[in-house]
mmCIF file of C-alpha atoms in Angstrom:
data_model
loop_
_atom_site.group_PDB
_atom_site.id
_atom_site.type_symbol
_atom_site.label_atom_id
_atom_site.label_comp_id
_atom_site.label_asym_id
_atom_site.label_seq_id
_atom_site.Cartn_x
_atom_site.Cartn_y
_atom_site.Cartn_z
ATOM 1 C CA UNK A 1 32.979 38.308 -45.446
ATOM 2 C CA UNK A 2 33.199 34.902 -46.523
ATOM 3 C CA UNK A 3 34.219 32.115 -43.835
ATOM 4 C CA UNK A 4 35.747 28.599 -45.518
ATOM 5 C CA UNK A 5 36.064 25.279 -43.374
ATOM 6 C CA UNK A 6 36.340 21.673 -44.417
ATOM 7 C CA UNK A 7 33.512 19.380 -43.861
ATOM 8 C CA UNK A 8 32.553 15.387 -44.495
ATOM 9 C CA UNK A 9 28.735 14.746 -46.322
ATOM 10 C CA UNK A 10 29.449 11.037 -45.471
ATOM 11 C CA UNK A 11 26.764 9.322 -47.439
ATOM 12 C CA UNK A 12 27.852 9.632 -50.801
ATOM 13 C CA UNK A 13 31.606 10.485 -50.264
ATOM 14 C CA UNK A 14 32.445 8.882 -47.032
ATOM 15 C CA UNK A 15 35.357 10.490 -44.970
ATOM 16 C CA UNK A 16 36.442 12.709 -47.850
ATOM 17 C CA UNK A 17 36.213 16.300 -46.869
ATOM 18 C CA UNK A 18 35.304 19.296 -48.938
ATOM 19 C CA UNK A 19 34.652 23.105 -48.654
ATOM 20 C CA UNK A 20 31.532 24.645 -47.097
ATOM 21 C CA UNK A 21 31.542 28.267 -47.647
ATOM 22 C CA UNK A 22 29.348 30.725 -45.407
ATOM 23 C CA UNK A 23 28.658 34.797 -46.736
ATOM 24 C CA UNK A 24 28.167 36.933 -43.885
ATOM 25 C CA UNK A 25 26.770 40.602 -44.188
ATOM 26 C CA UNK A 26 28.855 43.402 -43.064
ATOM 27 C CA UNK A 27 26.462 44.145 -40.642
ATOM 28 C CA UNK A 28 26.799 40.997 -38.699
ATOM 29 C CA UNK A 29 29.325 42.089 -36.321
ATOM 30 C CA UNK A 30 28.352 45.645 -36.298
ATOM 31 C CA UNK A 31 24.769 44.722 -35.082
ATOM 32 C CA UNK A 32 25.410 41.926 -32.462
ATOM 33 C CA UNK A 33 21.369 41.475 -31.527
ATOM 34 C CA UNK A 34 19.912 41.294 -35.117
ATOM 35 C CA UNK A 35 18.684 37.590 -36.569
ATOM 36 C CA UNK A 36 19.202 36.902 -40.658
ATOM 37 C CA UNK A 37 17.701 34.932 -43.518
ATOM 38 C CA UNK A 38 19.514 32.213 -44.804
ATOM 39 C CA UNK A 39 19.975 31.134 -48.815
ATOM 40 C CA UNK A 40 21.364 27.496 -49.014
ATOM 41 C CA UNK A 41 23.039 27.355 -52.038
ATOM 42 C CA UNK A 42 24.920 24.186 -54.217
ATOM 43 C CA UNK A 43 27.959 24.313 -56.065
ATOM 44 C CA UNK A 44 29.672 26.805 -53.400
ATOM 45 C CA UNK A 45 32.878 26.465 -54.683
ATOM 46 C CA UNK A 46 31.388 28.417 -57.715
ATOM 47 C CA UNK A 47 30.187 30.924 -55.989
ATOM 48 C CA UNK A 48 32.411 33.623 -54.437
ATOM 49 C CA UNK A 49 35.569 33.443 -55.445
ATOM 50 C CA UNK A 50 37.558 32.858 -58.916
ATOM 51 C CA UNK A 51 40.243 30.873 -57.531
ATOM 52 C CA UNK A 52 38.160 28.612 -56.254
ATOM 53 C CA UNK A 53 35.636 27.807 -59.269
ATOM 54 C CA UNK A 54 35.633 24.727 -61.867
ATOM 55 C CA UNK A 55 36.151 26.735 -65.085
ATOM 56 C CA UNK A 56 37.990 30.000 -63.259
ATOM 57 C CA UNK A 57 35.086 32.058 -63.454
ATOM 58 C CA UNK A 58 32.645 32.957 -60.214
ATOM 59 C CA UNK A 59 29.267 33.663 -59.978
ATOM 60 C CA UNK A 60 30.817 36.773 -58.133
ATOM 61 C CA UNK A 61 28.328 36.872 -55.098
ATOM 62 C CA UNK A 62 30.447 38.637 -52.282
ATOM 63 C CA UNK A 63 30.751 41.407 -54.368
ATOM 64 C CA UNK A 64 27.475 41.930 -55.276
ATOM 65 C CA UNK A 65 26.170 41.432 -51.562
ATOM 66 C CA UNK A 66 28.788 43.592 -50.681
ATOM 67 C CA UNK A 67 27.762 46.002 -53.341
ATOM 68 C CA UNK A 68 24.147 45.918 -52.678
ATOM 69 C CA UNK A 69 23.933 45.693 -48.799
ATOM 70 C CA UNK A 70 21.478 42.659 -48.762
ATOM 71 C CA UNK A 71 21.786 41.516 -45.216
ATOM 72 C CA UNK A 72 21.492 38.013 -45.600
ATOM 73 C CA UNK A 73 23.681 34.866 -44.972
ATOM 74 C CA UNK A 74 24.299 32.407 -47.570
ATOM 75 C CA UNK A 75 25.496 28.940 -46.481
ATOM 76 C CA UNK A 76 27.110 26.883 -49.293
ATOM 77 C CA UNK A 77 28.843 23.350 -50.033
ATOM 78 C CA UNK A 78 31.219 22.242 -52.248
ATOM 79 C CA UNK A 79 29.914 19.293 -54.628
ATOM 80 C CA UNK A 80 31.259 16.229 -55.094
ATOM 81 C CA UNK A 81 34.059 15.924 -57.565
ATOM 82 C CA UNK A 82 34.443 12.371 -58.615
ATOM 83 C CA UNK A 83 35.151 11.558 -62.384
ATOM 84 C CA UNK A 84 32.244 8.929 -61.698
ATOM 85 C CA UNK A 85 29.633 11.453 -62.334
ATOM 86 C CA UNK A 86 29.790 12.335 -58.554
ATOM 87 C CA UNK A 87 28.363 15.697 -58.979
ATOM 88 C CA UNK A 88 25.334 14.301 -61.525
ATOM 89 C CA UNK A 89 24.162 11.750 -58.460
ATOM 90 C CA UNK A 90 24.245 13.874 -55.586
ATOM 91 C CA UNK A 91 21.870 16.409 -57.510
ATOM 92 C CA UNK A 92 19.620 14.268 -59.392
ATOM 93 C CA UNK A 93 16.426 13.724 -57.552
ATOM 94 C CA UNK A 94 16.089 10.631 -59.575
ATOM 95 C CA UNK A 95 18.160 8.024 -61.284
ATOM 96 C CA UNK A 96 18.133 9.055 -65.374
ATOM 97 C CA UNK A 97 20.053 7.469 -67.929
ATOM 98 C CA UNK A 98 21.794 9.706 -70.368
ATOM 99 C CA UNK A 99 23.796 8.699 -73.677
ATOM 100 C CA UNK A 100 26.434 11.407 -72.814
ATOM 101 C CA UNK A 101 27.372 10.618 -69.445
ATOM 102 C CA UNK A 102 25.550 6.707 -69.051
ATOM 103 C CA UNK A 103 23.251 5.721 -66.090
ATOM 104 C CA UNK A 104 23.087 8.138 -63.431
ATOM 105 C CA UNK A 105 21.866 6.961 -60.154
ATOM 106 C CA UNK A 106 19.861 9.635 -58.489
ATOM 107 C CA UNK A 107 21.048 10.442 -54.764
ATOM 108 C CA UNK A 108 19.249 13.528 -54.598
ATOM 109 C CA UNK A 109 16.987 12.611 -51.336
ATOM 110 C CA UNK A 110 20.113 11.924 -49.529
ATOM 111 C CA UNK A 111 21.524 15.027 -50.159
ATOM 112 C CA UNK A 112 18.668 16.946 -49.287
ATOM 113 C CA UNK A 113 18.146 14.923 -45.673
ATOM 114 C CA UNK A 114 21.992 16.174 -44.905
ATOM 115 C CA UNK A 115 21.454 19.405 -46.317
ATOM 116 C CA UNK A 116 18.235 20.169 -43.696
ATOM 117 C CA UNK A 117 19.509 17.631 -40.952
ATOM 118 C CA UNK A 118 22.788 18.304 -40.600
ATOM 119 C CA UNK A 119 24.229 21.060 -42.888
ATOM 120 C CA UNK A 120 21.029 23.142 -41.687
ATOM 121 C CA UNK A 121 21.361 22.776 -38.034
ATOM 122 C CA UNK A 122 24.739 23.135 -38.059
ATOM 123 C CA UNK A 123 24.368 27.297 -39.272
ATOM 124 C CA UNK A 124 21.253 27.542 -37.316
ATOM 125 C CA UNK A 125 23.032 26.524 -34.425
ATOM 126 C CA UNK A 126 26.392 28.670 -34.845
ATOM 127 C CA UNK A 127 25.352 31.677 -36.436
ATOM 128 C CA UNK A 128 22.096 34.384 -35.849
ATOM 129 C CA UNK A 129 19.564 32.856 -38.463
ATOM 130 C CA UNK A 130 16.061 33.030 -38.602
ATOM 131 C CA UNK A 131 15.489 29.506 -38.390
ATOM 132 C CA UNK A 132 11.714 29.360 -39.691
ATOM 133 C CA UNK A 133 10.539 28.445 -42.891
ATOM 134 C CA UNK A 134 9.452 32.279 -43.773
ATOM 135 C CA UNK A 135 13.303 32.874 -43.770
ATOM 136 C CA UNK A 136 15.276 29.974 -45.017
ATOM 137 C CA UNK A 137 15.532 29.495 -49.205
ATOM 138 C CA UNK A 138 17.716 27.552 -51.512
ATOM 139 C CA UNK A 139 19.211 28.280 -54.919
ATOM 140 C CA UNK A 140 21.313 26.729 -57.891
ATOM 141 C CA UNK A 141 22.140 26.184 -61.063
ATOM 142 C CA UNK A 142 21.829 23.604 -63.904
ATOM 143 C CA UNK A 143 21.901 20.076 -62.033
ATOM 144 C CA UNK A 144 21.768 22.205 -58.631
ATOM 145 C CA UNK A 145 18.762 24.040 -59.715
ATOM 146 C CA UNK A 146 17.175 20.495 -60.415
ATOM 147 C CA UNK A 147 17.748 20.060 -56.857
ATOM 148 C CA UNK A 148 16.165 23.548 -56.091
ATOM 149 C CA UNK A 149 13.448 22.484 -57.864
ATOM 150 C CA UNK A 150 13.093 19.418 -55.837
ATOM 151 C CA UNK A 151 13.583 21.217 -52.559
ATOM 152 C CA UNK A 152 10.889 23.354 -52.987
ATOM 153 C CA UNK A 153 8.304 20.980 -54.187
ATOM 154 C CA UNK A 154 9.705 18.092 -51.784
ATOM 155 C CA UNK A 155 11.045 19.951 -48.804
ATOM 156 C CA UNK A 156 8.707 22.704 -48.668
ATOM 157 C CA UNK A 157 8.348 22.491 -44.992
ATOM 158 C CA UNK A 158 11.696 23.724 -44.700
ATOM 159 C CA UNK A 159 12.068 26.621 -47.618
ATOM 160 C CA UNK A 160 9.593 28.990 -48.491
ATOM 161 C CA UNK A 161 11.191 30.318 -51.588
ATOM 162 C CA UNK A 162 13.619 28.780 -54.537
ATOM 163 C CA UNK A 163 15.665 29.908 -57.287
ATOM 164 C CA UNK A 164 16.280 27.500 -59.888
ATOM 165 C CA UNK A 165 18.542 28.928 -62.929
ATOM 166 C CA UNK A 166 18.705 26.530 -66.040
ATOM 167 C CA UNK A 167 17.439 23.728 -64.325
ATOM 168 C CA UNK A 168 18.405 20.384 -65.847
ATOM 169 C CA UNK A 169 14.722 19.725 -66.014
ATOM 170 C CA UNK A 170 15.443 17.103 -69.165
ATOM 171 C CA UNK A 171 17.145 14.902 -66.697
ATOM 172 C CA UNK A 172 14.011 13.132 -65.949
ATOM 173 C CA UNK A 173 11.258 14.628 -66.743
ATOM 174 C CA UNK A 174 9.039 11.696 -66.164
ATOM 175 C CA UNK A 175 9.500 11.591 -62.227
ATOM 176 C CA UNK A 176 9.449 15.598 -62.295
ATOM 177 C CA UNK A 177 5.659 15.895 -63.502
ATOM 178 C CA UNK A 178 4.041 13.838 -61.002
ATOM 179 C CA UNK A 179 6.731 14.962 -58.037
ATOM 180 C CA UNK A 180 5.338 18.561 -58.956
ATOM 181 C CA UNK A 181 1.791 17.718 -59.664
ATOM 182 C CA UNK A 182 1.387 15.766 -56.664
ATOM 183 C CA UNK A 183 3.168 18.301 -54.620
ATOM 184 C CA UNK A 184 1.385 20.441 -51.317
ATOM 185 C CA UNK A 185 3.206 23.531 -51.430
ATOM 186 C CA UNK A 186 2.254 25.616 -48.840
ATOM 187 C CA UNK A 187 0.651 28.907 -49.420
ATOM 188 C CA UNK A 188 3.012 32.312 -49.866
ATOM 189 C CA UNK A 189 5.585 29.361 -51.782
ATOM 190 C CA UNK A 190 8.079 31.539 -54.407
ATOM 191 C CA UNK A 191 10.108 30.518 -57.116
ATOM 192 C CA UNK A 192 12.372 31.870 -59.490
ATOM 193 C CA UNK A 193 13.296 30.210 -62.723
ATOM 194 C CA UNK A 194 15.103 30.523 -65.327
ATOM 195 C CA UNK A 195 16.364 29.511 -68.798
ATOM 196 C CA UNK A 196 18.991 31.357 -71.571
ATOM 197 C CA UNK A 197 18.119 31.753 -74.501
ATOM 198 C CA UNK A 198 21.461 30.251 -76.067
ATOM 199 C CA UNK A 199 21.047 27.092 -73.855
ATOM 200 C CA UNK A 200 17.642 26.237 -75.348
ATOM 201 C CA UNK A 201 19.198 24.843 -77.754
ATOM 202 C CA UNK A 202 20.750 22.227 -75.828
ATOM 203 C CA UNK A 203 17.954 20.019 -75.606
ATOM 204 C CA UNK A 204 15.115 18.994 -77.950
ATOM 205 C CA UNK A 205 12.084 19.984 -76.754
ATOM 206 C CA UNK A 206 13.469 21.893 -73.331
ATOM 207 C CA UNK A 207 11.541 24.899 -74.399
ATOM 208 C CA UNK A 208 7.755 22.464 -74.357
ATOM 209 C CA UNK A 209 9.281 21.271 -70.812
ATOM 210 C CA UNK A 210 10.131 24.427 -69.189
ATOM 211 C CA UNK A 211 6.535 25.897 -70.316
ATOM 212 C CA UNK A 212 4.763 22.495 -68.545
ATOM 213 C CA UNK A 213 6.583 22.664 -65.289
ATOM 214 C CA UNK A 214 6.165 26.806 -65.278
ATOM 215 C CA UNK A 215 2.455 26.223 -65.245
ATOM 216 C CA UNK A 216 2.611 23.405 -63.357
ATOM 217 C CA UNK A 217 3.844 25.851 -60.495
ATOM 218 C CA UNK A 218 1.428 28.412 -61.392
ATOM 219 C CA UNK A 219 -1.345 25.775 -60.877
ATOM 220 C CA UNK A 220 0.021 25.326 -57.702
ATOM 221 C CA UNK A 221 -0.588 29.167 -56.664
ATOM 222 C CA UNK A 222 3.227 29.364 -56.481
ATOM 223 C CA UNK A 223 4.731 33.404 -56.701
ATOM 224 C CA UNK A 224 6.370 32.070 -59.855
ATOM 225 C CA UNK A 225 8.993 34.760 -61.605
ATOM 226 C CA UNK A 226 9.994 32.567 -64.714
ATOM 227 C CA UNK A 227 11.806 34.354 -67.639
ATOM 228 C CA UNK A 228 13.988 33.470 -70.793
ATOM 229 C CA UNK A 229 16.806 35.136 -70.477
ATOM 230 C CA UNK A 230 18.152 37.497 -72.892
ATOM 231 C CA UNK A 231 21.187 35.655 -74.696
ATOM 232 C CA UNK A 232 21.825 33.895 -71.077
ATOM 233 C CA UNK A 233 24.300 30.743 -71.610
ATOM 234 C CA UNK A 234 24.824 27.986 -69.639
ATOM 235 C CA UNK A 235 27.883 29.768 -67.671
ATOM 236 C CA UNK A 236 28.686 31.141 -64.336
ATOM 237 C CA UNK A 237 29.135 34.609 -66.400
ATOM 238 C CA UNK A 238 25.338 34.444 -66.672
ATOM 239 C CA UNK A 239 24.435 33.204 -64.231
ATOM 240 C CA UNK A 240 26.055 36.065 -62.075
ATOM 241 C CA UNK A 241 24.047 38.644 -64.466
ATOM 242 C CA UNK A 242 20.702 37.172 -63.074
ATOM 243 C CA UNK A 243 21.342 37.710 -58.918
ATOM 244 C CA UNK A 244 19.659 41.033 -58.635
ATOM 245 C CA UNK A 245 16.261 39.045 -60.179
ATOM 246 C CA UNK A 246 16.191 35.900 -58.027
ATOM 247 C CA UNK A 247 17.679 38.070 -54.985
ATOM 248 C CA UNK A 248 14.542 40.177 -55.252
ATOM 249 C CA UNK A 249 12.106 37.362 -55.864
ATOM 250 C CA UNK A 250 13.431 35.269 -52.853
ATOM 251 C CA UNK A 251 13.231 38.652 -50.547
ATOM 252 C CA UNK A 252 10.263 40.695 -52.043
ATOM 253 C CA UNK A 253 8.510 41.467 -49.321
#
């Protein structure tokens, strides 16, 4: 099941409220006693249902947890909607200027402080999670697996795996390279990522970028899975193709 409830992320948005979503297992009520693994994910409103999503296509994740019996709870909020490229600053680690969209300024770190401080503690404290680090992850796509990116490499006491599909890595790649070079990732650290093969062309030179930061992880002894993906677009529609692979990445073992 899928629970909806209206929260406030009051740093970038102030008072106005938006919609956390929160997957449950079937087995969650039947088995009373038993603890689960938590995926934060961004863009929730993308996520689940058709209704709810931007361009009226999901990522269709209840029915493929549904379908698949993975028993694990996945805690998701809204983004930020403003025509003043609201979305583009809460997930952009850092400030990039663009010739499309203008200057950006990056309030990435603030959402990631709510995200473990508040949003975190909030599920941890209302539903059975395994609260360690071995058990928590976080996922996304495009600007939201940017932020993936930069959870895992800046907030990797609190996730032990990522899943980053078409990252917007050409954002700023400037402050990415040292961020992930400089980076202490702690040993048994996983990471999915991804790229379609349509969306490469996109962006000059993504291709050269997404090869540097994939070894850049590897270097770092990460469990990388990277791939190309077959055709993949820059869509929800593909997106939703590639949950069995970052599913099984993020819960191998």
């Amino acid at each position: 099941m899928v629970k909806k409830w209206n929260i406030t992320f009051p740093a970038p948005t102030g008072p106005e409220e938006r919609r956390a979503y929160l997957y449950l297992p079937d087995s969650y009520y039947e088995n009373p006693d038993k603890r689960y693994p938590v995926l934060y994910m961004f863009d929730g409103h993308n996520l689940f249902f058709d209704e709810d999503s931007t361009f009226g296509k999901s990522w269709g994740l209840k029915d493929y947890m549904d379908h698949s019996g993975t028993e694990l709870i996945i805690a998701a909020v809204e983004c930020n909607h403003s025509p003043e490229n609201g979305r583009l600053m809460e997930y952009a680690p850092f400030s990039f200027d663009d010739p499309t969209v203008g200057y950006v300024e990056g309030l990435g770190k603030i959402t990631m402080d709510w995200y473990v401080k508040v949003f975190k503690r909030n599920i941890d404290r209302h539903y059975r999670t395994l609260r360690d680090r071995r058990h928590t992850f976080i996922a996304g796509s495009s600007m939201g697996g940017l932020m993936s990116l930069y959870a895992i490499t800046e907030y990797n006491q609190y996730f032990s795996g990522a899943a980053a599909l078409s990252p917007s890595i050409w954002t700023n790649p400037e402050a990415l390279e040292p961020m992930i070079r400089n980076a202490w990732l702690r040993p048994g650290t996983r990471l999915y990522m991804d790229y379609g093969s349509e969306e490469l062309k996109n962006h000059p030179g993504i291709l050269r970028l997404y090869q540097k930061f994939s070894s850049m992880f590897l270097m770092k002894r990460v469990f990388l899975t990277s791939r190309i993906v077959p055709y993949g677009e820059h869509t929800e529609g593909s997106w939703e193709k590639q949950i069995p692979y970052f599913i099984s990445t993020l819960l191998y073992e």
